[in-house]
PDB file of C-alpha atoms in Angstrom:
ATOM      1  CA  MET A   1    -266.177 -12.545 161.534  1.00 45.00           C
ATOM      2  CA  ARG A   2    -263.201 -10.529 162.775  1.00 46.00           C
ATOM      3  CA  PRO A   3    -260.279 -10.190 160.291  1.00 48.00           C
ATOM      4  CA  LYS A   4    -256.979 -11.825 161.154  1.00 49.00           C
ATOM      5  CA  PRO A   5    -254.427  -9.401 162.676  1.00 47.00           C
ATOM      6  CA  SER A   6    -251.764  -9.997 160.020  1.00 46.00           C
ATOM      7  CA  ILE A   7    -254.266  -9.291 157.228  1.00 43.00           C
ATOM      8  CA  VAL A   8    -255.281  -6.034 158.901  1.00 42.00           C
ATOM      9  CA  VAL A   9    -251.613  -5.078 159.174  1.00 41.00           C
ATOM     10  CA  ALA A  10    -250.990  -5.947 155.528  1.00 44.00           C
ATOM     11  CA  ILE A  11    -253.836  -3.671 154.457  1.00 41.00           C
ATOM     12  CA  ALA A  12    -252.396  -0.902 156.585  1.00 43.00           C
ATOM     13  CA  VAL A  13    -248.990  -1.331 154.951  1.00 40.00           C
ATOM     14  CA  VAL A  14    -250.453  -0.985 151.475  1.00 40.00           C
ATOM     15  CA  SER A  15    -252.388   2.110 152.490  1.00 40.00           C
ATOM     16  CA  VAL A  16    -249.418   3.943 154.024  1.00 39.00           C
ATOM     17  CA  ALA A  17    -246.607   2.733 151.760  1.00 41.00           C
ATOM     18  CA  PRO A  18    -245.226   5.442 149.458  1.00 41.00           C
ATOM     19  CA  ARG A  19    -246.293   5.166 145.855  1.00 43.00           C
ATOM     20  CA  GLU A  20    -242.668   5.445 144.755  1.00 45.00           C
ATOM     21  CA  ALA A  21    -241.624   2.381 146.810  1.00 53.00           C
ATOM     22  CA  ARG A  22    -238.929   0.369 145.102  1.00 67.00           C
ATOM     23  CA  ALA A  23    -239.671  -3.154 143.886  1.00 80.00           C
ATOM     24  CA  ASP A  24    -237.597  -6.212 143.041  1.00 91.00           C
ATOM     25  CA  VAL A  25    -238.218  -9.604 141.448  1.00 95.00           C
ATOM     26  CA  GLU A  26    -236.939 -12.665 143.303  1.00 96.00           C
ATOM     27  CA  SER A  27    -236.934 -16.448 143.029  1.00 97.00           C
ATOM     28  CA  TRP A  28    -237.040 -18.537 146.216  1.00 97.00           C
ATOM     29  CA  THR A  29    -236.419 -22.296 146.295  1.00 98.00           C
ATOM     30  CA  TRP A  30    -237.191 -24.166 149.518  1.00 98.00           C
ATOM     31  CA  ILE A  31    -236.201 -27.778 150.182  1.00 98.00           C
ATOM     32  CA  GLU A  32    -237.343 -29.402 153.438  1.00 98.00           C
ATOM     33  CA  HIS A  33    -236.488 -32.910 154.618  1.00 97.00           C
ATOM     34  CA  ARG A  34    -238.097 -34.588 157.646  1.00 95.00           C
ATOM     35  CA  THR A  35    -237.161 -37.962 159.102  1.00 93.00           C
ATOM     36  CA  ARG A  36    -237.697 -39.874 162.338  1.00 90.00           C
ATOM     37  CA  LEU A  37    -235.189 -39.489 165.144  1.00 87.00           C
ATOM     38  CA  LEU A  38    -236.327 -42.655 166.951  1.00 78.00           C
ATOM     39  CA  THR A  39    -235.711 -45.095 164.123  1.00 70.00           C
ATOM     40  CA  GLU A  40    -235.541 -48.079 166.489  1.00 68.00           C
ATOM     41  CA  ASN A  41    -239.261 -47.636 167.161  1.00 66.00           C
ATOM     42  CA  PRO A  42    -241.072 -47.709 163.800  1.00 59.00           C
ATOM     43  CA  ARG A  43    -244.403 -46.874 165.474  1.00 58.00           C
ATOM     44  CA  SER A  44    -243.105 -43.547 166.811  1.00 63.00           C
ATOM     45  CA  ASN A  45    -243.036 -40.577 164.469  1.00 68.00           C
ATOM     46  CA  ARG A  46    -243.667 -37.919 167.122  1.00 88.00           C
ATOM     47  CA  LEU A  47    -240.003 -36.849 167.288  1.00 93.00           C
ATOM     48  CA  LEU A  48    -238.579 -35.724 163.956  1.00 94.00           C
ATOM     49  CA  LEU A  49    -235.446 -34.125 162.569  1.00 96.00           C
ATOM     50  CA  ARG A  50    -236.031 -31.299 160.082  1.00 97.00           C
ATOM     51  CA  VAL A  51    -233.416 -29.972 157.652  1.00 98.00           C
ATOM     52  CA  PHE A  52    -234.403 -26.963 155.557  1.00 98.00           C
ATOM     53  CA  TYR A  53    -232.579 -25.171 152.725  1.00 98.00           C
ATOM     54  CA  ASP A  54    -233.484 -21.868 151.079  1.00 98.00           C
ATOM     55  CA  LEU A  55    -231.851 -20.350 147.988  1.00 98.00           C
ATOM     56  CA  ARG A  56    -232.915 -16.865 146.873  1.00 97.00           C
ATOM     57  CA  PHE A  57    -232.012 -15.235 143.587  1.00 97.00           C
ATOM     58  CA  THR A  58    -232.724 -11.511 143.458  1.00 95.00           C
ATOM     59  CA  GLY A  59    -232.565  -8.733 140.904  1.00 92.00           C
ATOM     60  CA  ARG A  60    -230.690  -6.392 143.234  1.00 90.00           C
ATOM     61  CA  HIS A  61    -227.933  -9.004 143.675  1.00 92.00           C
ATOM     62  CA  HIS A  62    -227.938  -9.943 139.960  1.00 92.00           C
ATOM     63  CA  GLY A  63    -227.967 -13.604 140.954  1.00 94.00           C
ATOM     64  CA  LEU A  64    -227.774 -15.566 144.197  1.00 95.00           C
ATOM     65  CA  GLY A  65    -228.660 -13.229 147.038  1.00 95.00           C
ATOM     66  CA  LEU A  66    -229.015 -15.608 149.989  1.00 97.00           C
ATOM     67  CA  ALA A  67    -228.249 -19.212 150.951  1.00 98.00           C
ATOM     68  CA  PHE A  68    -229.974 -20.407 154.129  1.00 98.00           C
ATOM     69  CA  THR A  69    -229.956 -23.594 156.260  1.00 98.00           C
ATOM     70  CA  ARG A  70    -232.200 -24.551 159.204  1.00 98.00           C
ATOM     71  CA  LEU A  71    -231.706 -27.653 161.376  1.00 98.00           C
ATOM     72  CA  GLY A  72    -233.496 -28.919 164.459  1.00 98.00           C
ATOM     73  CA  PRO A  73    -235.891 -31.359 166.148  1.00 97.00           C
ATOM     74  CA  MET A  74    -239.681 -31.263 165.874  1.00 96.00           C
ATOM     75  CA  PHE A  75    -242.041 -32.863 168.394  1.00 95.00           C
ATOM     76  CA  GLU A  76    -245.730 -33.672 167.953  1.00 93.00           C
ATOM     77  CA  ALA A  77    -246.911 -32.618 171.399  1.00 94.00           C
ATOM     78  CA  LEU A  78    -250.576 -33.171 170.468  1.00 94.00           C
ATOM     79  CA  PRO A  79    -252.286 -34.480 167.317  1.00 92.00           C
ATOM     80  CA  TRP A  80    -252.885 -30.847 166.332  1.00 96.00           C
ATOM     81  CA  LEU A  81    -249.759 -29.183 167.825  1.00 97.00           C
ATOM     82  CA  VAL A  82    -246.109 -29.422 166.748  1.00 97.00           C
ATOM     83  CA  VAL A  83    -243.274 -27.630 168.567  1.00 98.00           C
ATOM     84  CA  ALA A  84    -239.747 -27.204 167.237  1.00 98.00           C
ATOM     85  CA  ALA A  85    -236.344 -25.750 168.114  1.00 98.00           C
ATOM     86  CA  ASN A  86    -233.970 -24.718 165.343  1.00 98.00           C
ATOM     87  CA  TYR A  87    -230.484 -23.477 164.664  1.00 98.00           C
ATOM     88  CA  ALA A  88    -230.321 -21.502 161.423  1.00 98.00           C
ATOM     89  CA  ALA A  89    -227.645 -19.645 159.482  1.00 98.00           C
ATOM     90  CA  PHE A  90    -227.380 -17.888 156.149  1.00 97.00           C
ATOM     91  CA  THR A  91    -224.861 -16.042 154.052  1.00 97.00           C
ATOM     92  CA  SER A  92    -225.707 -13.017 151.919  1.00 96.00           C
ATOM     93  CA  SER A  93    -224.177  -9.723 150.825  1.00 94.00           C
ATOM     94  CA  ASP A  94    -225.015  -6.047 150.776  1.00 90.00           C
ATOM     95  CA  ALA A  95    -226.764  -5.385 147.470  1.00 84.00           C
ATOM     96  CA  SER A  96    -224.973  -2.062 146.890  1.00 84.00           C
ATOM     97  CA  THR A  97    -221.438  -2.778 148.145  1.00 88.00           C
ATOM     98  CA  ARG A  98    -221.369  -6.587 147.630  1.00 88.00           C
ATOM     99  CA  ALA A  99    -219.814  -6.901 151.103  1.00 93.00           C
ATOM    100  CA  PRO A 100    -220.600 -10.449 152.357  1.00 95.00           C
ATOM    101  CA  PHE A 101    -222.027 -11.179 155.799  1.00 95.00           C
ATOM    102  CA  TRP A 102    -223.351 -14.059 157.901  1.00 96.00           C
ATOM    103  CA  GLU A 103    -226.389 -14.277 160.137  1.00 97.00           C
ATOM    104  CA  GLN A 104    -227.096 -16.964 162.726  1.00 98.00           C
ATOM    105  CA  ARG A 105    -230.348 -17.669 164.571  1.00 98.00           C
ATOM    106  CA  VAL A 106    -231.852 -19.704 167.375  1.00 98.00           C
ATOM    107  CA  GLU A 107    -235.584 -20.267 166.855  1.00 98.00           C
ATOM    108  CA  LEU A 108    -238.478 -21.636 168.891  1.00 98.00           C
ATOM    109  CA  GLU A 109    -241.807 -22.280 167.167  1.00 98.00           C
ATOM    110  CA  ALA A 110    -245.234 -23.824 167.662  1.00 98.00           C
ATOM    111  CA  THR A 111    -247.667 -24.758 164.881  1.00 98.00           C
ATOM    112  CA  ALA A 112    -251.340 -25.580 165.413  1.00 98.00           C
ATOM    113  CA  THR A 113    -253.149 -27.406 162.606  1.00 98.00           C
ATOM    114  CA  LEU A 114    -256.861 -28.019 162.015  1.00 97.00           C
ATOM    115  CA  ARG A 115    -258.057 -30.467 159.354  1.00 96.00           C
ATOM    116  CA  ALA A 116    -261.642 -30.564 158.146  1.00 96.00           C
ATOM    117  CA  GLY A 117    -262.133 -32.813 155.124  1.00 94.00           C
ATOM    118  CA  PRO A 118    -260.099 -31.416 152.222  1.00 96.00           C
ATOM    119  CA  LEU A 119    -259.332 -28.176 154.116  1.00 98.00           C
ATOM    120  CA  THR A 120    -256.229 -27.718 156.286  1.00 98.00           C
ATOM    121  CA  LEU A 121    -255.666 -24.593 158.400  1.00 98.00           C
ATOM    122  CA  SER A 122    -252.386 -23.908 160.204  1.00 98.00           C
ATOM    123  CA  HIS A 123    -251.258 -21.164 162.538  1.00 97.00           C
ATOM    124  CA  ARG A 124    -247.548 -20.811 163.364  1.00 98.00           C
ATOM    125  CA  HIS A 125    -245.774 -18.698 165.989  1.00 98.00           C
ATOM    126  CA  ARG A 126    -241.980 -18.370 165.804  1.00 98.00           C
ATOM    127  CA  GLY A 127    -239.585 -16.453 168.056  1.00 98.00           C
ATOM    128  CA  GLU A 128    -236.064 -15.751 166.801  1.00 97.00           C
ATOM    129  CA  SER A 129    -232.804 -14.583 168.319  1.00 96.00           C
ATOM    130  CA  ARG A 130    -230.729 -13.288 165.400  1.00 95.00           C
ATOM    131  CA  TRP A 131    -227.147 -12.117 165.442  1.00 94.00           C
ATOM    132  CA  ARG A 132    -224.485 -10.892 163.043  1.00 92.00           C
ATOM    133  CA  ALA A 133    -220.961  -9.611 163.694  1.00 91.00           C
ATOM    134  CA  VAL A 134    -222.109  -6.168 164.877  1.00 87.00           C
ATOM    135  CA  TRP A 135    -225.603  -6.672 166.370  1.00 87.00           C
ATOM    136  CA  GLN A 136    -228.138  -8.994 167.995  1.00 90.00           C
ATOM    137  CA  ARG A 137    -231.921  -8.716 167.421  1.00 91.00           C
ATOM    138  CA  TRP A 138    -235.140 -10.373 168.542  1.00 93.00           C
ATOM    139  CA  ARG A 139    -237.971 -11.061 166.104  1.00 95.00           C
ATOM    140  CA  TYR A 140    -241.465 -12.568 166.293  1.00 97.00           C
ATOM    141  CA  ARG A 141    -243.204 -14.118 163.271  1.00 98.00           C
ATOM    142  CA  LEU A 142    -246.888 -14.984 162.915  1.00 98.00           C
ATOM    143  CA  GLN A 143    -248.056 -17.083 159.964  1.00 98.00           C
ATOM    144  CA  PHE A 144    -251.490 -18.279 158.780  1.00 98.00           C
ATOM    145  CA  ARG A 145    -251.903 -20.831 156.010  1.00 98.00           C
ATOM    146  CA  ALA A 146    -254.937 -22.464 154.384  1.00 98.00           C
ATOM    147  CA  SER A 147    -254.781 -25.285 151.850  1.00 98.00           C
ATOM    148  CA  ILE A 148    -257.402 -27.405 150.134  1.00 98.00           C
ATOM    149  CA  THR A 149    -257.022 -30.650 148.196  1.00 96.00           C
ATOM    150  CA  PRO A 150    -260.192 -32.312 146.821  1.00 95.00           C
ATOM    151  CA  PRO A 151    -260.631 -36.019 147.617  1.00 92.00           C
ATOM    152  CA  ARG A 152    -258.592 -38.326 145.383  1.00 91.00           C
ATOM    153  CA  TRP A 153    -256.860 -35.322 143.791  1.00 95.00           C
ATOM    154  CA  ARG A 154    -253.085 -34.956 143.659  1.00 95.00           C
ATOM    155  CA  VAL A 155    -253.321 -31.199 143.059  1.00 98.00           C
ATOM    156  CA  GLY A 156    -254.387 -28.668 145.664  1.00 98.00           C
ATOM    157  CA  ALA A 157    -254.293 -24.912 146.265  1.00 98.00           C
ATOM    158  CA  PHE A 158    -252.998 -22.840 149.166  1.00 98.00           C
ATOM    159  CA  ILE A 159    -252.776 -19.291 150.471  1.00 98.00           C
ATOM    160  CA  TRP A 160    -250.586 -17.959 153.267  1.00 98.00           C
ATOM    161  CA  GLU A 161    -249.902 -14.786 155.183  1.00 98.00           C
ATOM    162  CA  GLU A 162    -246.971 -13.967 157.473  1.00 98.00           C
ATOM    163  CA  ALA A 163    -246.221 -10.863 159.548  1.00 97.00           C
ATOM    164  CA  LEU A 164    -242.746 -10.224 161.008  1.00 96.00           C
ATOM    165  CA  PHE A 165    -242.172  -7.993 164.049  1.00 94.00           C
ATOM    166  CA  ASP A 166    -238.741  -6.794 165.192  1.00 91.00           C
ATOM    167  CA  LEU A 167    -238.680  -6.325 168.941  1.00 90.00           C
ATOM    168  CA  ASN A 168    -235.588  -4.146 169.421  1.00 85.00           C
ATOM    169  CA  LEU A 169    -233.893  -1.262 167.600  1.00 66.00           C
ATOM    170  CA  ILE A 170    -233.054  -2.143 163.995  1.00 56.00           C
ATOM    171  CA  ASN A 171    -230.645   0.482 162.713  1.00 55.00           C
ATOM    172  CA  GLY A 172    -229.896   4.191 162.637  1.00 50.00           C
ATOM    173  CA  GLY A 173    -231.420   4.707 159.201  1.00 53.00           C
ATOM    174  CA  GLY A 174    -234.925   5.439 160.379  1.00 50.00           C
ATOM    175  CA  ALA A 175    -236.496   1.993 160.881  1.00 53.00           C
ATOM    176  CA  GLN A 176    -237.964   1.489 164.349  1.00 67.00           C
ATOM    177  CA  PRO A 177    -238.898  -1.643 166.309  1.00 77.00           C
ATOM    178  CA  GLY A 178    -242.249  -3.111 165.366  1.00 85.00           C
ATOM    179  CA  PHE A 179    -243.946  -4.422 162.234  1.00 88.00           C
ATOM    180  CA  LEU A 180    -241.344  -4.240 159.451  1.00 88.00           C
ATOM    181  CA  GLU A 181    -242.243  -6.998 156.991  1.00 94.00           C
ATOM    182  CA  ASN A 182    -245.268  -8.824 155.565  1.00 97.00           C
ATOM    183  CA  ARG A 183    -245.472 -11.749 153.151  1.00 97.00           C
ATOM    184  CA  SER A 184    -248.595 -12.922 151.289  1.00 98.00           C
ATOM    185  CA  GLY A 185    -248.608 -15.901 148.959  1.00 98.00           C
ATOM    186  CA  VAL A 186    -250.801 -18.142 146.814  1.00 98.00           C
ATOM    187  CA  GLY A 187    -250.076 -21.239 144.765  1.00 98.00           C
ATOM    188  CA  LEU A 188    -250.629 -24.877 143.833  1.00 98.00           C
ATOM    189  CA  SER A 189    -249.364 -28.032 145.540  1.00 98.00           C
ATOM    190  CA  PHE A 190    -248.658 -31.360 143.830  1.00 98.00           C
ATOM    191  CA  SER A 191    -248.564 -34.684 145.731  1.00 96.00           C
ATOM    192  CA  VAL A 192    -246.025 -36.579 143.670  1.00 96.00           C
ATOM    193  CA  ALA A 193    -245.847 -39.433 146.197  1.00 94.00           C
ATOM    194  CA  PRO A 194    -246.966 -40.010 149.821  1.00 91.00           C
ATOM    195  CA  GLU A 195    -243.607 -38.711 151.030  1.00 95.00           C
ATOM    196  CA  LEU A 196    -243.006 -36.027 148.372  1.00 97.00           C
ATOM    197  CA  ARG A 197    -244.863 -32.757 147.764  1.00 97.00           C
ATOM    198  CA  ILE A 198    -243.958 -29.927 145.395  1.00 98.00           C
ATOM    199  CA  GLU A 199    -245.449 -26.412 145.548  1.00 98.00           C
ATOM    200  CA  LEU A 200    -245.342 -23.581 143.027  1.00 98.00           C
ATOM    201  CA  GLY A 201    -246.564 -20.121 143.893  1.00 98.00           C
ATOM    202  CA  TYR A 202    -246.301 -16.349 143.937  1.00 98.00           C
ATOM    203  CA  ALA A 203    -245.653 -14.171 146.984  1.00 98.00           C
ATOM    204  CA  LEU A 204    -245.666 -10.425 147.560  1.00 97.00           C
ATOM    205  CA  ARG A 205    -243.320  -9.173 150.266  1.00 96.00           C
ATOM    206  CA  ALA A 206    -243.525  -5.675 151.774  1.00 95.00           C
ATOM    207  CA  ARG A 207    -240.516  -4.705 153.916  1.00 91.00           C
ATOM    208  CA  GLN A 208    -239.037  -1.624 155.517  1.00 84.00           C
ATOM    209  CA  PRO A 209    -235.208  -1.694 155.537  1.00 74.00           C
ATOM    210  CA  SER A 210    -235.285   2.144 155.722  1.00 71.00           C
ATOM    211  CA  PRO A 211    -238.062   4.733 156.258  1.00 73.00           C
ATOM    212  CA  ALA A 212    -239.473   3.794 152.819  1.00 79.00           C
ATOM    213  CA  TRP A 213    -241.287   0.515 152.210  1.00 85.00           C
ATOM    214  CA  GLU A 214    -240.047  -1.794 149.437  1.00 90.00           C
ATOM    215  CA  LEU A 215    -242.062  -4.435 147.555  1.00 94.00           C
ATOM    216  CA  ASP A 216    -240.686  -7.722 146.225  1.00 95.00           C
ATOM    217  CA  HIS A 217    -242.451  -9.982 143.702  1.00 97.00           C
ATOM    218  CA  ILE A 218    -241.394 -13.560 144.401  1.00 98.00           C
ATOM    219  CA  VAL A 219    -241.675 -16.756 142.365  1.00 98.00           C
ATOM    220  CA  HIS A 220    -241.669 -19.491 144.967  1.00 97.00           C
ATOM    221  CA  THR A 221    -240.841 -23.213 144.616  1.00 98.00           C
ATOM    222  CA  SER A 222    -240.988 -25.646 147.544  1.00 98.00           C
ATOM    223  CA  VAL A 223    -239.979 -29.311 147.722  1.00 98.00           C
ATOM    224  CA  ALA A 224    -241.016 -31.193 150.888  1.00 98.00           C
ATOM    225  CA  ILE A 225    -239.668 -34.687 151.592  1.00 97.00           C
ATOM    226  CA  ASN A 226    -241.272 -36.362 154.615  1.00 94.00           C
ATOM    227  CA  LEU A 227    -239.820 -39.793 155.396  1.00 89.00           C
ATOM    228  CA  ALA A 228    -241.558 -39.948 158.785  1.00 82.00           C
ATOM    229  CA  ARG A 229    -244.935 -40.950 157.349  1.00 72.00           C
TER     230      ARG A 229
END
């Protein structure tokens, strides 16, 4: 069986990353809310509205490092395919100077999902147009996720892998267009109710903001509220 491209890339990152790469500890909290857009038709849940929040606390910021919001419609084009369009924005600051900045994004994504008994496999493609006050960039993200929940269990396990590719020049500090970030995670999911799921996990992020790679150890919490069921 051929290895997935993002896993091959992740292995390559580990093999070429300098041993003295800097590391940070972070805490990410995700909250996602989905609801029907066509409420007058209770049988239709193919068109949804998604609202997503992300708060990140980092060691290099000594507290809150990023506050993120995503908003947009999702459409179930096929039983196994969901497409979405998003507007996203976040505020953060430079870790060394504390100078604040904003970033805005327009995103298009497609997610294919395969379910086989207790196993669920998903494969997401996302294209992003990102802009700040002084630049505009294009980025492509490829994510794989596998989760398993035994029958009649409320607790399951998951793993995920995401590779991020910048498609145009990043900065003058040595980083070049191409593969500049990888995220790998593992954790447990808890079905609190049919419309509420909570996940706890760990993720390792490798990124290249400069010629040297940096590693981040992330404690990840996710709360998903789906009122479209």
